[in-house]
mmCIF file of C-alpha atoms in Angstrom:
data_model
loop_
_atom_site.group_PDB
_atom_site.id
_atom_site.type_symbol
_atom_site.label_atom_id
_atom_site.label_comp_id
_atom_site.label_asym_id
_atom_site.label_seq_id
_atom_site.Cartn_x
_atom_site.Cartn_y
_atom_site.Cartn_z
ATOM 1 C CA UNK D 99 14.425 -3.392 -11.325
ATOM 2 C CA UNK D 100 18.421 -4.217 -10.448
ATOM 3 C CA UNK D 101 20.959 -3.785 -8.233
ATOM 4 C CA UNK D 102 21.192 -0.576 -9.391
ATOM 5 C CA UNK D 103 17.892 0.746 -8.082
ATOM 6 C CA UNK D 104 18.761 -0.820 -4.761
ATOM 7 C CA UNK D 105 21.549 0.875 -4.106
ATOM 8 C CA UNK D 106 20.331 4.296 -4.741
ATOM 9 C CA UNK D 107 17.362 3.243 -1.954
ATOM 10 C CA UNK D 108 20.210 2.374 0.098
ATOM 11 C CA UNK D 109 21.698 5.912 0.074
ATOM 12 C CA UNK D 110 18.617 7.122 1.571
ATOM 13 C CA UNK D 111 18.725 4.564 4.726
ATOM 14 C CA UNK D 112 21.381 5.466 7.718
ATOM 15 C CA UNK D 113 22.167 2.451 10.059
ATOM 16 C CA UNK D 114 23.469 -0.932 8.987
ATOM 17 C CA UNK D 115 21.137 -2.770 10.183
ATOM 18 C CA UNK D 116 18.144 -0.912 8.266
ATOM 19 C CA UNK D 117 20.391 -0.879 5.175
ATOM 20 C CA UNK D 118 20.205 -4.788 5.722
ATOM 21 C CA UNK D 119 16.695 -4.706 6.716
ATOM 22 C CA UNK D 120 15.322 -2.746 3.758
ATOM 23 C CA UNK D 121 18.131 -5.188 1.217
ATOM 24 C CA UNK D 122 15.834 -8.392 2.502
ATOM 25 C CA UNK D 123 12.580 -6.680 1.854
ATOM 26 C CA UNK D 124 13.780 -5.561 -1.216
ATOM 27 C CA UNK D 125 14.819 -8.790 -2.566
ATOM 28 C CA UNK D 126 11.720 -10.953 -0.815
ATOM 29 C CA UNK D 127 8.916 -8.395 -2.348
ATOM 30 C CA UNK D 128 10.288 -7.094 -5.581
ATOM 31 C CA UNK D 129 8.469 -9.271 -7.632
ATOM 32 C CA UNK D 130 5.415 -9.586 -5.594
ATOM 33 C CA UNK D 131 5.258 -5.777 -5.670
ATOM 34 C CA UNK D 132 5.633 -5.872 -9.387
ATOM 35 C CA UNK D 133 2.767 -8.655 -10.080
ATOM 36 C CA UNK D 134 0.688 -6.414 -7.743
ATOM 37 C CA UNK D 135 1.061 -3.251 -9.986
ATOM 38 C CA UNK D 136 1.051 -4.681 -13.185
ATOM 39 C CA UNK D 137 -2.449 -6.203 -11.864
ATOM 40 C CA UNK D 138 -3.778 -2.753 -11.184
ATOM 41 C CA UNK D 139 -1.983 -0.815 -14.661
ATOM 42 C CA UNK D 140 -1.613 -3.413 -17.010
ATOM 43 C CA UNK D 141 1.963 -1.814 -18.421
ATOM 44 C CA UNK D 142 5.203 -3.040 -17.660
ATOM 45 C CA UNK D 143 6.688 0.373 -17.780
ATOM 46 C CA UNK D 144 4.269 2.031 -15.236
ATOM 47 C CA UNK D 145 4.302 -1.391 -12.870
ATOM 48 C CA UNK D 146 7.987 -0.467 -12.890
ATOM 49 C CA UNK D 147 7.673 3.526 -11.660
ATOM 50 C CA UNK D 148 4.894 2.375 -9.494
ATOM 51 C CA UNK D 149 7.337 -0.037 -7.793
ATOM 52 C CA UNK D 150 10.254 2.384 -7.720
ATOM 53 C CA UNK D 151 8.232 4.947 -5.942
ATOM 54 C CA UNK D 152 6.940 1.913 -3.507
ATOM 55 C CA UNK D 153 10.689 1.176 -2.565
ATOM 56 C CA UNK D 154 11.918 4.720 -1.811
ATOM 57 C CA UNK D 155 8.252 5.081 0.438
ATOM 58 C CA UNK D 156 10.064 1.854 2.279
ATOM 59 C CA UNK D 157 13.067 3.769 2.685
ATOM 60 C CA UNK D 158 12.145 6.611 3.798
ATOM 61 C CA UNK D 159 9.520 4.195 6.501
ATOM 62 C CA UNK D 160 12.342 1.796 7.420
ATOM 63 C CA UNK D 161 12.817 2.581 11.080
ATOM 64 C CA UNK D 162 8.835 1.378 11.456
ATOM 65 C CA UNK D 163 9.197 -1.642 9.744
ATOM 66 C CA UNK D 164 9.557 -4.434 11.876
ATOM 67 C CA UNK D 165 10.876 -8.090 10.868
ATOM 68 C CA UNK D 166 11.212 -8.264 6.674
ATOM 69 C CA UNK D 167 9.796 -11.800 6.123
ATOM 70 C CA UNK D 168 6.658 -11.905 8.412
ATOM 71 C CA UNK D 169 2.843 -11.358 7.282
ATOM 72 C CA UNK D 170 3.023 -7.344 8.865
ATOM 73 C CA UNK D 171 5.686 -6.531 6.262
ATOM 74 C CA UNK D 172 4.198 -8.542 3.463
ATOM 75 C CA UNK D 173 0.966 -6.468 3.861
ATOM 76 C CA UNK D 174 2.517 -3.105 4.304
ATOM 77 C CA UNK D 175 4.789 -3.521 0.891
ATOM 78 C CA UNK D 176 1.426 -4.849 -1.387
ATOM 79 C CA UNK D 177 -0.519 -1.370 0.551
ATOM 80 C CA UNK D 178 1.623 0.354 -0.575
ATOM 81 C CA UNK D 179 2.815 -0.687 -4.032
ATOM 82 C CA UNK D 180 -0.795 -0.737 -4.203
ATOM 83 C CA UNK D 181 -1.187 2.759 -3.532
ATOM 84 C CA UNK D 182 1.730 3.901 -5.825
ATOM 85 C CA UNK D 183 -0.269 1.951 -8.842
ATOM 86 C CA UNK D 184 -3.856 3.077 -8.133
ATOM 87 C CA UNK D 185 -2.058 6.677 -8.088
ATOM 88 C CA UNK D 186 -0.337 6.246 -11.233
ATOM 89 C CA UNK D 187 -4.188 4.517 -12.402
ATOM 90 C CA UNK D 188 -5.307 8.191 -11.645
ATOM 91 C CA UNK D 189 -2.377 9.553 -13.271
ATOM 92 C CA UNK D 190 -3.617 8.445 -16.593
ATOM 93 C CA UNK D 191 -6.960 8.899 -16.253
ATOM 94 C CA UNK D 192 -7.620 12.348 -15.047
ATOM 95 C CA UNK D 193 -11.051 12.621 -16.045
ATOM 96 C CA UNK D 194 -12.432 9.839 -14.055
ATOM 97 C CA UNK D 195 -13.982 10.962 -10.616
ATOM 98 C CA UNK D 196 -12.164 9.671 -7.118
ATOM 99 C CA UNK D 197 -15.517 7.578 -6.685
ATOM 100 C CA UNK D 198 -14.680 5.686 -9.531
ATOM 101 C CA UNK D 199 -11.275 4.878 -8.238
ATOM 102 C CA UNK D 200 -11.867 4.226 -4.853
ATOM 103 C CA UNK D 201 -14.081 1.387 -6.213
ATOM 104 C CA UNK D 202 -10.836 -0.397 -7.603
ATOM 105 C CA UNK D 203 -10.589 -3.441 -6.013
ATOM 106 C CA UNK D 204 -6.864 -4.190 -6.380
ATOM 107 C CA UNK D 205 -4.869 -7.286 -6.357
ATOM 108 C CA UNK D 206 -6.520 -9.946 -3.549
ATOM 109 C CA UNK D 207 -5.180 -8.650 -0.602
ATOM 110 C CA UNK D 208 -3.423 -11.072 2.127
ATOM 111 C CA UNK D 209 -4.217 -10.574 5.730
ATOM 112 C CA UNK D 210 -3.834 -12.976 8.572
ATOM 113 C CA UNK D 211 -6.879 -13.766 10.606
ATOM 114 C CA UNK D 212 -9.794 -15.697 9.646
ATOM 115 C CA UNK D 213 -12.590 -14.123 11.142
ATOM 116 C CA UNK D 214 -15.335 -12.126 10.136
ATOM 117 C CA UNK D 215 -13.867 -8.585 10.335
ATOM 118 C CA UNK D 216 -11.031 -10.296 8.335
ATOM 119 C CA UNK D 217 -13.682 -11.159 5.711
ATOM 120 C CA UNK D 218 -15.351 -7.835 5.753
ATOM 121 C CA UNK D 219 -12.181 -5.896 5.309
ATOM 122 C CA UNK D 220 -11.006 -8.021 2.430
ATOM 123 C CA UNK D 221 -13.934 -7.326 0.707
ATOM 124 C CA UNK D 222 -13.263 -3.488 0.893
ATOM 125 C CA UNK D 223 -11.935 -1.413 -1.994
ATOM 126 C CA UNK D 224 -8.314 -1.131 -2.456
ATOM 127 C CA UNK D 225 -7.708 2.532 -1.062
ATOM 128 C CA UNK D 226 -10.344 1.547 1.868
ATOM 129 C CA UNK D 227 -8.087 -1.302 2.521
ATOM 130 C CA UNK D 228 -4.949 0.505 2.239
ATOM 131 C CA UNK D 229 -6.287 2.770 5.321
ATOM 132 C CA UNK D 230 -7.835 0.962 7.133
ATOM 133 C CA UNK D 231 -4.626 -2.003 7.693
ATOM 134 C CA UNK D 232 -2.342 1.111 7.508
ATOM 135 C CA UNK D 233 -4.278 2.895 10.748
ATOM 136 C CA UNK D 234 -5.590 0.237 12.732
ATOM 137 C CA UNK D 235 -2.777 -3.187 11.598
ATOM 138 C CA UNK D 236 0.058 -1.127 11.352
ATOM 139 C CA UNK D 237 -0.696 1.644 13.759
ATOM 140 C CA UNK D 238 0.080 4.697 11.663
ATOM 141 C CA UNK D 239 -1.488 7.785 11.999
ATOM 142 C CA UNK D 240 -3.352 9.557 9.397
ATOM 143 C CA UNK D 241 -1.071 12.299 9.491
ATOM 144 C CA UNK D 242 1.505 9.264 8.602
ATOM 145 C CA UNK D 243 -0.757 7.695 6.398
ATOM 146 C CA UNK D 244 -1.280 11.053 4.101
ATOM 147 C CA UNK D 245 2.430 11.292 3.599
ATOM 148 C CA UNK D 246 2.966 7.669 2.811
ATOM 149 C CA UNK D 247 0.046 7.939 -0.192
ATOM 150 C CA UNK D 248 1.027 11.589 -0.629
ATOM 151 C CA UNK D 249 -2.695 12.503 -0.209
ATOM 152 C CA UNK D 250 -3.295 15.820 1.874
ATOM 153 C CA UNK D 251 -4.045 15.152 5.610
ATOM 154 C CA UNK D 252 -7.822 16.785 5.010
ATOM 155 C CA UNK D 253 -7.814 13.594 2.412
ATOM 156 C CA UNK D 254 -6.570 10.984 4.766
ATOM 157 C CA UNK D 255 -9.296 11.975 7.302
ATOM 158 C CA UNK D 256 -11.820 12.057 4.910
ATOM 159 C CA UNK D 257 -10.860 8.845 3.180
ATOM 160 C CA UNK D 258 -10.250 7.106 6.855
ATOM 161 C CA UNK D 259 -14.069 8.059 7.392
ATOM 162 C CA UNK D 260 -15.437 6.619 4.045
ATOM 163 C CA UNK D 261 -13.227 3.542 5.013
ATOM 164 C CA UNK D 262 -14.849 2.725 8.046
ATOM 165 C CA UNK D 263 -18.486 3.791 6.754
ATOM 166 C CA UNK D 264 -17.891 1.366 4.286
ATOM 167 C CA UNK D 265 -16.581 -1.568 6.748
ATOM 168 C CA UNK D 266 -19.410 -1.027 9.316
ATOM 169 C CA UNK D 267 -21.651 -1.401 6.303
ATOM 170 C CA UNK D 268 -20.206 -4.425 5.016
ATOM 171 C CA UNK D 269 -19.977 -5.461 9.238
ATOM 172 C CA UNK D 270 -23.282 -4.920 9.067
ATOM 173 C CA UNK D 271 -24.582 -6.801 6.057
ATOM 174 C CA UNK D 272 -22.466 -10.325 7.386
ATOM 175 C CA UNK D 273 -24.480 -9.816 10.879
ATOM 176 C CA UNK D 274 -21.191 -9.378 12.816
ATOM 177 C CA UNK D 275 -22.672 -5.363 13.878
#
């Protein structure tokens, strides 16, 4: 992961200032974004593509992103390196059912807060995770949210649903419903 593959992420950005924005973010998270795929795939090679397509999803987001070093932008990158990894997961193993990969846990996720919601949502499956900081922390929609895991929007919506199923039910169980 060099220069190289930052400039050709650059080519994609328009202003100055979010060519500067995404070169910050790029050199803050590039390792952090590797550690979290190779976590998920186990291979250097595929941690690699998993990161590359993670970058040019930051691109092609830049104008949302707000400051590069604060706790917002750290979560966003690991979602959706995250993402990118679990998908190339799925990649290689085509016969196992979505159930079984929604129920990948991921790397330990980082989210500031330290309440019981915080707790609950932590505890959630990676792809749960993933939508549920993307749509209610970051603010995306799930229209947004399908093209940034390049799931169909009838899968967003359905996976937004299981997502907060699944955190009422672990709301529930820690007595905070």
């Amino acid at each position: 992961m060099g220069v190289e593959f930052m400039l050709v992420y650059l080519q994609m950005i328009d202003t100055p200032e979010e060519k500067s924005k995404f070169e910050q973010i790029y050199l803050e998270y590039k390792g952090l974004m590797f550690h979290v795929a190779y976590d998920i795939l186990h291979n250097e090679q595929d941690a690699e593509d998993a990161v590359h397509q993670a970058f040019v999803k930051v691109a092609e987001n830049i104008k949302k992103i707000g400051e590069p070093m604060c706790p917002k932008t750290h979560s966003y990158v690991v979602t959706i390196v995250e993402n990118k990894a679990i998908d190339q997961y799925r990649k290689r193993q085509k016969h196992q059912t979505v159930e079984l990969i929604d129920d990948i846990q991921g790397t330990e996720a980082h989210y500031e807060g330290n309440n019981d919601l915080t707790k609950c949502i932590l505890k959630l499956p990676a792809r749960y995770r993933e939508m549920i900081l993307l749509r209610y922390h970051h603010g995306y929609s799930v229209r947004e949210i399908a093209n940034i895991m390049d799931i169909s929007l009838a899968a967003a919506i359905k996976l937004d649903q299981r997502a907060k199923n699944k955190l009422k039910k672990l709301c529930e169980e820690a007595g905070i419903l």
